[in-house]
PDB file of C-alpha atoms in Angstrom:
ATOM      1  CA  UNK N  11     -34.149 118.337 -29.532  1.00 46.00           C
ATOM      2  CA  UNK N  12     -33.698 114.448 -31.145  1.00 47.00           C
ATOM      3  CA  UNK N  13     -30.469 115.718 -31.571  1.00 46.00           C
ATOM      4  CA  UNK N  14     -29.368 116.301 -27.967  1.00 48.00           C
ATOM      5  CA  UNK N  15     -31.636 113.258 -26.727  1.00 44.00           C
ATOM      6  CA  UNK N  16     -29.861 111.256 -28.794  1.00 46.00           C
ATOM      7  CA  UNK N  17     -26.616 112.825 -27.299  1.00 46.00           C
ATOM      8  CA  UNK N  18     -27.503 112.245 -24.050  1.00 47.00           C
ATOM      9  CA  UNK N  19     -28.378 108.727 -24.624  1.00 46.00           C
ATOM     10  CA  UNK N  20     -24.924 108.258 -25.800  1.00 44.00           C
ATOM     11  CA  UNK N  21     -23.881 110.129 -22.876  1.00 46.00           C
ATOM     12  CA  UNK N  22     -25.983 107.942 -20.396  1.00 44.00           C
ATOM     13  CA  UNK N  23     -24.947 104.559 -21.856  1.00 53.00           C
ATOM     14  CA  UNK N  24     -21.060 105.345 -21.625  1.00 50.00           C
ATOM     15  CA  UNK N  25     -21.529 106.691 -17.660  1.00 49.00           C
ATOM     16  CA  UNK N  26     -23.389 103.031 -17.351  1.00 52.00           C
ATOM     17  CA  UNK N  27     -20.493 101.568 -19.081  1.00 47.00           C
ATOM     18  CA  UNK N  28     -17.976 103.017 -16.924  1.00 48.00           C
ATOM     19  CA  UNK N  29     -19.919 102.277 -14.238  1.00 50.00           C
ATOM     20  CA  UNK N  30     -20.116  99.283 -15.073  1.00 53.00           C
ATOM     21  CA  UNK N  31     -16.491  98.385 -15.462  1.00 51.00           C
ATOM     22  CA  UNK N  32     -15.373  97.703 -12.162  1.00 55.00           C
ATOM     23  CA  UNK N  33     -18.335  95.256 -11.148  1.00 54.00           C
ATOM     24  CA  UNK N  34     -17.228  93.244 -14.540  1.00 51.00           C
ATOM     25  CA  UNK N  35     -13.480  93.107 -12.860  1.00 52.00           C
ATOM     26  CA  UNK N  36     -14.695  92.455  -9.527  1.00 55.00           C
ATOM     27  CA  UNK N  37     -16.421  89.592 -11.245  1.00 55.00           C
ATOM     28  CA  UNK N  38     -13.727  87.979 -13.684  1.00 55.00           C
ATOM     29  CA  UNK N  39     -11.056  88.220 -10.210  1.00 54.00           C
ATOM     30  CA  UNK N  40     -13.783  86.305  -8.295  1.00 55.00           C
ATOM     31  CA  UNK N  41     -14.072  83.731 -10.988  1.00 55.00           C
ATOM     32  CA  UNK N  42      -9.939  83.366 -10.923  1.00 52.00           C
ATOM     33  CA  UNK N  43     -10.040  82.950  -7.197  1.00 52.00           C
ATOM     34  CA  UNK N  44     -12.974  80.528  -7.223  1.00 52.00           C
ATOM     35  CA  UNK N  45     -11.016  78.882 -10.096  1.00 52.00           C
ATOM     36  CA  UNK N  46      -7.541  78.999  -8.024  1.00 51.00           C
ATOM     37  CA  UNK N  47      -9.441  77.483  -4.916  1.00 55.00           C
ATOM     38  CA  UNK N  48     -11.122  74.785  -6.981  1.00 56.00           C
ATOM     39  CA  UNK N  49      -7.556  73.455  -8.313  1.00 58.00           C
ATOM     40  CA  UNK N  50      -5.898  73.804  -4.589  1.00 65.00           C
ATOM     41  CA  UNK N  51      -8.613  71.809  -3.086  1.00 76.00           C
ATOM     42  CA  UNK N  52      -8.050  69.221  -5.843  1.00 81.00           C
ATOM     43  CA  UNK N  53      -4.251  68.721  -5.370  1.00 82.00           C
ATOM     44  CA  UNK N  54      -5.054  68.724  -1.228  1.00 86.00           C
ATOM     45  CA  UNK N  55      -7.623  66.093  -1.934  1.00 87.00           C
ATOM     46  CA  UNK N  56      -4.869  64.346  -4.496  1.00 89.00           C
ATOM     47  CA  UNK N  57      -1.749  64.542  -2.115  1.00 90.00           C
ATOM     48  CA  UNK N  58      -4.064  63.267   0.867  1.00 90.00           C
ATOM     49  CA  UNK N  59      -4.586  60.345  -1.066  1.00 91.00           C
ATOM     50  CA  UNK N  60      -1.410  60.009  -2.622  1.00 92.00           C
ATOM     51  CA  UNK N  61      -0.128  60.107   1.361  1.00 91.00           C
ATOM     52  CA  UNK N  62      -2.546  57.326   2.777  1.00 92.00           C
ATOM     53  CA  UNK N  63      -2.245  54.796  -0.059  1.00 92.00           C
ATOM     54  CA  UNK N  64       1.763  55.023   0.548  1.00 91.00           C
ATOM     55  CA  UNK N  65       1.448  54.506   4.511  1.00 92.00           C
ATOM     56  CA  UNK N  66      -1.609  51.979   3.845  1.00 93.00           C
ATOM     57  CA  UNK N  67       0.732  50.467   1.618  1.00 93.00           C
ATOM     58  CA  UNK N  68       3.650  50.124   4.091  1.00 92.00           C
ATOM     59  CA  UNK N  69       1.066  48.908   6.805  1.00 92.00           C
ATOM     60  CA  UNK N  70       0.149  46.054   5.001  1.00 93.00           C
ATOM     61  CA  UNK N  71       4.031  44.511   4.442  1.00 93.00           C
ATOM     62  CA  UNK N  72       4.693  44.877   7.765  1.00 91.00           C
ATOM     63  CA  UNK N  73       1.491  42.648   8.419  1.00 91.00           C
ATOM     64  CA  UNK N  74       2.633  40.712   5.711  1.00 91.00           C
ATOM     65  CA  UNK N  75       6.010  40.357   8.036  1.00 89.00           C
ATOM     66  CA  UNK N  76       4.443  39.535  11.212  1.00 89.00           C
ATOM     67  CA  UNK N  77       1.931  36.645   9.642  1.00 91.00           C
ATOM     68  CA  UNK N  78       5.337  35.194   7.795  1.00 89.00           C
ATOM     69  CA  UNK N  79       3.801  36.105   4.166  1.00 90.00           C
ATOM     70  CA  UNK N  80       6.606  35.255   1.734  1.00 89.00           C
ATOM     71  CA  UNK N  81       7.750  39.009   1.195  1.00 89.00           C
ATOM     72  CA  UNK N  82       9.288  38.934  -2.296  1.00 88.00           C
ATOM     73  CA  UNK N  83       9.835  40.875  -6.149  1.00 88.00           C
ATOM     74  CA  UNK N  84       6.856  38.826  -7.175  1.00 92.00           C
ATOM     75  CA  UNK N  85       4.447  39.218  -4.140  1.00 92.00           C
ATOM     76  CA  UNK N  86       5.410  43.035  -4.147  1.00 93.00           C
ATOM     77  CA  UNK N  87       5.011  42.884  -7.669  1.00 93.00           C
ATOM     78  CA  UNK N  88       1.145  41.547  -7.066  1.00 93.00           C
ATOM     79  CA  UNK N  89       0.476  44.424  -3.963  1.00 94.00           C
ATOM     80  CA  UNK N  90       1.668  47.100  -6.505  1.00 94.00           C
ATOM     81  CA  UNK N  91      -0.968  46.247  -9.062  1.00 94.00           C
ATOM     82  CA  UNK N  92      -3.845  45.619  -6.540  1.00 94.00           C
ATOM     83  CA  UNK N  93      -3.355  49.060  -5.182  1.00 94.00           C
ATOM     84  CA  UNK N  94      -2.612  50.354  -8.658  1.00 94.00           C
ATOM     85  CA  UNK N  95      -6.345  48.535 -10.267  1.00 93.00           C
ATOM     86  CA  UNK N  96      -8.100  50.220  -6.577  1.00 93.00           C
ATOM     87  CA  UNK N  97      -6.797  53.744  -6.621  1.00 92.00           C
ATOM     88  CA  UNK N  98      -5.596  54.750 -10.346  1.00 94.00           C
ATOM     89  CA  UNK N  99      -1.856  55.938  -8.685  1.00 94.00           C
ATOM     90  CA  UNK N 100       1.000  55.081  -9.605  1.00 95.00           C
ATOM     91  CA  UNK N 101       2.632  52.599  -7.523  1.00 95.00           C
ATOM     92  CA  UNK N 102       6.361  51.353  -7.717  1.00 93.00           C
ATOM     93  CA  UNK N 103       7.616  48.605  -4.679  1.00 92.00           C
ATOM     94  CA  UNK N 104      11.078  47.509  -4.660  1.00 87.00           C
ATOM     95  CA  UNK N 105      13.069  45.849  -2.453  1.00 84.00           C
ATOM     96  CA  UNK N 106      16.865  46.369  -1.804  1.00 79.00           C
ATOM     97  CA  UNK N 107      19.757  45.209   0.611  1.00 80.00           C
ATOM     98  CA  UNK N 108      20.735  47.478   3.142  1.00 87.00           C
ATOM     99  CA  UNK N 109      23.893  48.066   4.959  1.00 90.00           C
ATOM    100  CA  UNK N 110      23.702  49.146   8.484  1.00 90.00           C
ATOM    101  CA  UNK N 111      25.489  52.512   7.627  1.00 94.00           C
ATOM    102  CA  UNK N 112      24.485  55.547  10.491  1.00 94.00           C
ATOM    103  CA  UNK N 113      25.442  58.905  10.856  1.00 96.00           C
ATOM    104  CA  UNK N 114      25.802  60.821  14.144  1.00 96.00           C
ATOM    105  CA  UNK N 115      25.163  64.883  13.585  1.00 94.00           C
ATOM    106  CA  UNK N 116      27.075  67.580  15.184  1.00 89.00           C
ATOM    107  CA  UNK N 117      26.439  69.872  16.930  1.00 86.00           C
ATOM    108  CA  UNK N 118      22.592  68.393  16.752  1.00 91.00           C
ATOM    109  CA  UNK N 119      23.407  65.310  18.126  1.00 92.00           C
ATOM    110  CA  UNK N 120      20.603  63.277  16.142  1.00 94.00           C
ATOM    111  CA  UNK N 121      21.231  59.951  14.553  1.00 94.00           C
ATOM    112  CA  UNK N 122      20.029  59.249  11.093  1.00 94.00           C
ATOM    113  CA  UNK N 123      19.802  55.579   9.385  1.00 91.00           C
ATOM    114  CA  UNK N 124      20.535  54.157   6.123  1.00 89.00           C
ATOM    115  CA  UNK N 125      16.436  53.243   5.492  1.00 80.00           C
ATOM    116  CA  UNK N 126      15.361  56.578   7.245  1.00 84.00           C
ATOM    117  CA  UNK N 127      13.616  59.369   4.787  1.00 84.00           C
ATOM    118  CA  UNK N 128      16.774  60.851   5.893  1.00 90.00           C
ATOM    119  CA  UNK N 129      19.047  58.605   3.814  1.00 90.00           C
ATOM    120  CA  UNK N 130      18.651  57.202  -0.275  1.00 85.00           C
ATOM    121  CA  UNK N 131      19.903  54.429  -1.241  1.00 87.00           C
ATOM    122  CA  UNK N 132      21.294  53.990  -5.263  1.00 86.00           C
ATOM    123  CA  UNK N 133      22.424  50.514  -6.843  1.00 85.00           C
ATOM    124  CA  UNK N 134      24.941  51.857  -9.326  1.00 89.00           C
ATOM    125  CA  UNK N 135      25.605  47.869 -10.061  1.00 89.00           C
ATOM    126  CA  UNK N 136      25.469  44.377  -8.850  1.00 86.00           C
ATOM    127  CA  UNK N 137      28.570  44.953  -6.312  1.00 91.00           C
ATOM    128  CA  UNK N 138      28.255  49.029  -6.144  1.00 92.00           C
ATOM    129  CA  UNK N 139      25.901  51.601  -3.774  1.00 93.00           C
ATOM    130  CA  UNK N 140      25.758  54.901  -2.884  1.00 94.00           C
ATOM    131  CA  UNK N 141      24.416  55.955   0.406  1.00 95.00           C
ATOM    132  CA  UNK N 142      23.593  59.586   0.620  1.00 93.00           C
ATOM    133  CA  UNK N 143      22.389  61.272   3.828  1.00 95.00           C
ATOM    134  CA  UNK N 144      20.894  64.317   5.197  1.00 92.00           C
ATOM    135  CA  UNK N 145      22.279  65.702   8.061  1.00 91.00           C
ATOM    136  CA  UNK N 146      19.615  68.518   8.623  1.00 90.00           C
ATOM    137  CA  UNK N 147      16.634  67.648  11.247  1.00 90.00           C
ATOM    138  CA  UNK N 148      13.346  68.963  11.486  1.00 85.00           C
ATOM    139  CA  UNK N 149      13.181  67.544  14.697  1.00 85.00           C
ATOM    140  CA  UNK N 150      16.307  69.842  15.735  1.00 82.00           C
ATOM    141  CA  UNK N 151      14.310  73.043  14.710  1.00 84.00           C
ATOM    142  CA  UNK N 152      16.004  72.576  11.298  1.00 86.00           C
ATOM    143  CA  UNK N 153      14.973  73.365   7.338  1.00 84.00           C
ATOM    144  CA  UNK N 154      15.387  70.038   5.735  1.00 85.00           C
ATOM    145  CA  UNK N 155      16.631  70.850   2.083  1.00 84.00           C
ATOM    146  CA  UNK N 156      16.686  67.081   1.300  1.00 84.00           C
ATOM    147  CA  UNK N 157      19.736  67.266  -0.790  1.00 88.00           C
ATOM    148  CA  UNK N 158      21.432  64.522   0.081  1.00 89.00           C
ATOM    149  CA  UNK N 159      24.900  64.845   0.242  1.00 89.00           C
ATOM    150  CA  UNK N 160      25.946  65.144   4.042  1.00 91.00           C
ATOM    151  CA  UNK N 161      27.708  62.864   3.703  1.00 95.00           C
ATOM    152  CA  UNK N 162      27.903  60.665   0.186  1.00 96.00           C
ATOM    153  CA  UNK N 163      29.115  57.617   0.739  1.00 97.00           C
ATOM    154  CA  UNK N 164      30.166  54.733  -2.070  1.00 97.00           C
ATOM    155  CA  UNK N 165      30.232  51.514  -0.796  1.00 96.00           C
ATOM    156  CA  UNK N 166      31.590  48.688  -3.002  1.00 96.00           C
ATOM    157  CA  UNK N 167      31.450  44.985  -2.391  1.00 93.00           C
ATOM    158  CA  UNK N 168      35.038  43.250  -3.231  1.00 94.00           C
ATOM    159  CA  UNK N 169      35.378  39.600  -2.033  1.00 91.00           C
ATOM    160  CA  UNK N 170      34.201  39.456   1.859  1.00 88.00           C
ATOM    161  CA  UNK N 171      34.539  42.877   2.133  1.00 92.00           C
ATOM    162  CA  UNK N 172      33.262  46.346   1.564  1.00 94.00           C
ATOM    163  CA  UNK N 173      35.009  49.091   0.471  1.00 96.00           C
ATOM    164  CA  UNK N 174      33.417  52.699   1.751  1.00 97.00           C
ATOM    165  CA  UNK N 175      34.403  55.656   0.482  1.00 97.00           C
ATOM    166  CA  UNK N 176      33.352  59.177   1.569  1.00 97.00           C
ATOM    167  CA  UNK N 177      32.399  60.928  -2.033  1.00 96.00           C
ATOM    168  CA  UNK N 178      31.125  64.096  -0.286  1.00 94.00           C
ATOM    169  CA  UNK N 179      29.891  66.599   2.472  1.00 94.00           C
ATOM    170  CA  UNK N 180      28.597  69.872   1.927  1.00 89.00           C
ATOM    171  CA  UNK N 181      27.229  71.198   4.995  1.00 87.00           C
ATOM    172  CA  UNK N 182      28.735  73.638   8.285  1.00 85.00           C
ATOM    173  CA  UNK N 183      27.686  70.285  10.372  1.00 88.00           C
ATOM    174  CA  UNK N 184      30.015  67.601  10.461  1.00 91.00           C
ATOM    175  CA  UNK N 185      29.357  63.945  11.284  1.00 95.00           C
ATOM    176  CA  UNK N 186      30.499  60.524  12.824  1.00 96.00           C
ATOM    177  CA  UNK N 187      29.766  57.473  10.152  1.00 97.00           C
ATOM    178  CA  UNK N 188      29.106  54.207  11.650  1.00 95.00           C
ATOM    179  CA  UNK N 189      28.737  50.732  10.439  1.00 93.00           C
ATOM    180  CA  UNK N 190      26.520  49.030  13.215  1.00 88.00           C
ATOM    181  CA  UNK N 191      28.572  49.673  16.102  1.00 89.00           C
ATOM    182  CA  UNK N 192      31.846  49.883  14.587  1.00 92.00           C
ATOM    183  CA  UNK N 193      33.203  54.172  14.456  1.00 95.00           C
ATOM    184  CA  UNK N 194      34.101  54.234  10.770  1.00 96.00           C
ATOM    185  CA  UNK N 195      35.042  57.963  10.885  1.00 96.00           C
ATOM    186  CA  UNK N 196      34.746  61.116  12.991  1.00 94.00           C
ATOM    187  CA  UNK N 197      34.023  64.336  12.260  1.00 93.00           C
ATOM    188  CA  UNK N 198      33.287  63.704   8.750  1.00 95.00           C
ATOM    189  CA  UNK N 199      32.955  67.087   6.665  1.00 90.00           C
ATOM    190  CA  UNK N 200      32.528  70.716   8.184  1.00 83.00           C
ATOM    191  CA  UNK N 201      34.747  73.819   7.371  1.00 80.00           C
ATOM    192  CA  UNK N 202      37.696  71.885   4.814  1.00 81.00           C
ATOM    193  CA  UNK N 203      35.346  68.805   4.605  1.00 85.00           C
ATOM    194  CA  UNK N 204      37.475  66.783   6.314  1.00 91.00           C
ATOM    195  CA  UNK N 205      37.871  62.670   5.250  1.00 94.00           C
ATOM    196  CA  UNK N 206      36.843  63.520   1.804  1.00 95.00           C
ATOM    197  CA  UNK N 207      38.277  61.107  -0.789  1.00 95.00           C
ATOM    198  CA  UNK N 208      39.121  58.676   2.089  1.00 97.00           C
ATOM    199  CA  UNK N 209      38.351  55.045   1.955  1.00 97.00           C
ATOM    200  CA  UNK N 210      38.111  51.830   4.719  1.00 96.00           C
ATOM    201  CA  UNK N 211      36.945  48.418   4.278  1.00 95.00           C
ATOM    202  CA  UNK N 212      35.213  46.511   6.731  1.00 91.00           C
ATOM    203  CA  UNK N 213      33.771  42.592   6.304  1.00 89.00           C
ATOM    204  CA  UNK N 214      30.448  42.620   4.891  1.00 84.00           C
ATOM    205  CA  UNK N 215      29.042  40.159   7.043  1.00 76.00           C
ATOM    206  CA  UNK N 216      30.531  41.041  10.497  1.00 69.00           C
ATOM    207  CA  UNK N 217      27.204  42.740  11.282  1.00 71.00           C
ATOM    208  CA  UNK N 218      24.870  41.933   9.065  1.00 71.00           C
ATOM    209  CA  UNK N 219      22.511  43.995   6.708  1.00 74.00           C
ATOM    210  CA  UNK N 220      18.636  44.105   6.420  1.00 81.00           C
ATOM    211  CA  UNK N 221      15.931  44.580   3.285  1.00 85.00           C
ATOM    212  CA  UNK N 222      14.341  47.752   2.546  1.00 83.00           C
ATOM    213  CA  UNK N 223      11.414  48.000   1.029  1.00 89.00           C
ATOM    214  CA  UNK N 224      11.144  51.653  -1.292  1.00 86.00           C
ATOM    215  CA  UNK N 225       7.999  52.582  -2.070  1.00 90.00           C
ATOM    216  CA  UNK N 226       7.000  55.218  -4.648  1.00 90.00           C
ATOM    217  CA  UNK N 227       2.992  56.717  -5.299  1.00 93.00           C
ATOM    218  CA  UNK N 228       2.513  59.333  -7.999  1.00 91.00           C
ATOM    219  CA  UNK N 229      -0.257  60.562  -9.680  1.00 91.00           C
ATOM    220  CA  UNK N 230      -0.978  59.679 -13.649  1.00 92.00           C
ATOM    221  CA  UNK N 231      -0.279  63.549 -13.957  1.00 89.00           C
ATOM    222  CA  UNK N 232       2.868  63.264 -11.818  1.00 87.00           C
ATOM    223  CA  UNK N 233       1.465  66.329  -9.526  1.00 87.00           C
ATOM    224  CA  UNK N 234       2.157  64.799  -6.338  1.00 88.00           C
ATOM    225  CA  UNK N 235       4.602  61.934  -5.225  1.00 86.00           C
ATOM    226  CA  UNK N 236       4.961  60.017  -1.714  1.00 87.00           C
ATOM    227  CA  UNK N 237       7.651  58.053  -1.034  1.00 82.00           C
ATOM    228  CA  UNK N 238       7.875  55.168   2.497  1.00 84.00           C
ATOM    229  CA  UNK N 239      10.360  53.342   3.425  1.00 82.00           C
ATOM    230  CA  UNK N 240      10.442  49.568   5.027  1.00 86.00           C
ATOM    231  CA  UNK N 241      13.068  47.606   6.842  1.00 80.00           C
ATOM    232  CA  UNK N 242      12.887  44.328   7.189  1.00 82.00           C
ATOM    233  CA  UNK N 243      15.332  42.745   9.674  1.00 70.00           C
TER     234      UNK N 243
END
């Protein structure tokens, strides 16, 4: 008789175990989902304010334009750090010349700007840029891949003048490139990429250019980035 109770307590204690097994699982997954939703609420909260202090930032140099504060490296310089001390983000403001280089998309028919989010802008040296442009929309219904290379374009101050080169287009669309007002090429790129390699010049200051003001917010951890864009004219 001890015998079997004491077989039937082992008995008893491994049903309970068993038993037991699944509740334990449902448990740890619960914790791990808990867990996953406690870090995706974090980054949410993180790129929220990643995305305000970049379009609080760019609000206050335009109000910095329009009450004629001296917008400069060292005054940018000063905003950085104030908003860097206040939020704990990484902040980099920096302010470049800008050509008034445009591309028109077919078959979309959109327009996108040199200073746009759909166009970077990349010293390679004092006298040397490259302008590289997205010709996808998401206004057009489009997926934006932001690669930036429809089209590339190398632009390169000699004398007076500026030399502009098309570097690139990879993309079915194909494009007109303007300079202000003035048709540079058309249909730039599509099926045989078309004026790829070519080069014009054109005087630098027959239309003008503008300053851009690039702005960059990252977390310490370097999670989540914003970047806004500027023009001055």
């Amino acid at each position: 008789m001890k015998t079997d109770y004491g077989q039937k307590g082992v008995a008893l204690s491994s049903l309970a175990l068993l038993l037991m097994l699944p509740a334990l699982l449902l448990a740890a997954s619960s914790l791990k989902i808990i867990e996953i939703g406690g870090e995706t609420n974090s980054i949410q909260i993180l790129a929220d304010k990643v995305y305000y202090t970049g379009k609080e930032i760019s609000e206050t140099i335009k109000l910095m334009q329009k009450n004629r504060v001296p917008i400069n490296d060292i005054s940018l310089q000063v905003l950085a750090e104030k908003y860097r001390a206040a939020t704990g983000l990484i902040i980099c403001i920096t302010s470049n010349q800008v050509y008034p280089l445009w591309i028109h998309v077919q078959p979309t028919g959109v327009n996108h700007y040199a200073g746009s989010k759909y166009c970077v802008v990349e010293k390679i040296s004092a006298n040397r840029w490259k302008y590289s442009f997205e010709d996808s929309d998401a206004n057009a219904g489009e997926t934006v891949d932001f690669d930036y290379n429809e089209p590339e374009l190398l632009i390169e101050k000699i004398d007076e003048n500026l030399k502009i080169t098309v570097l690139a287009y990879n993309s079915p669309h194909f494009s007109d490139v303007y300079y202000s007002k003035e048709l540079l090429w058309s249909e730039v790129g599509g099926i045989g990429e078309r004026h790829v390699g070519e080069s014009t010049e054109i005087e630098e200051n027959c239309f003008g250019s503008f300053i851009l003001i690039s702005i960059e917010i990252r977390d310490p951890n370097d999670l989540v980035r914003c970047f806004e864009n500027v023009l001055l004219t």
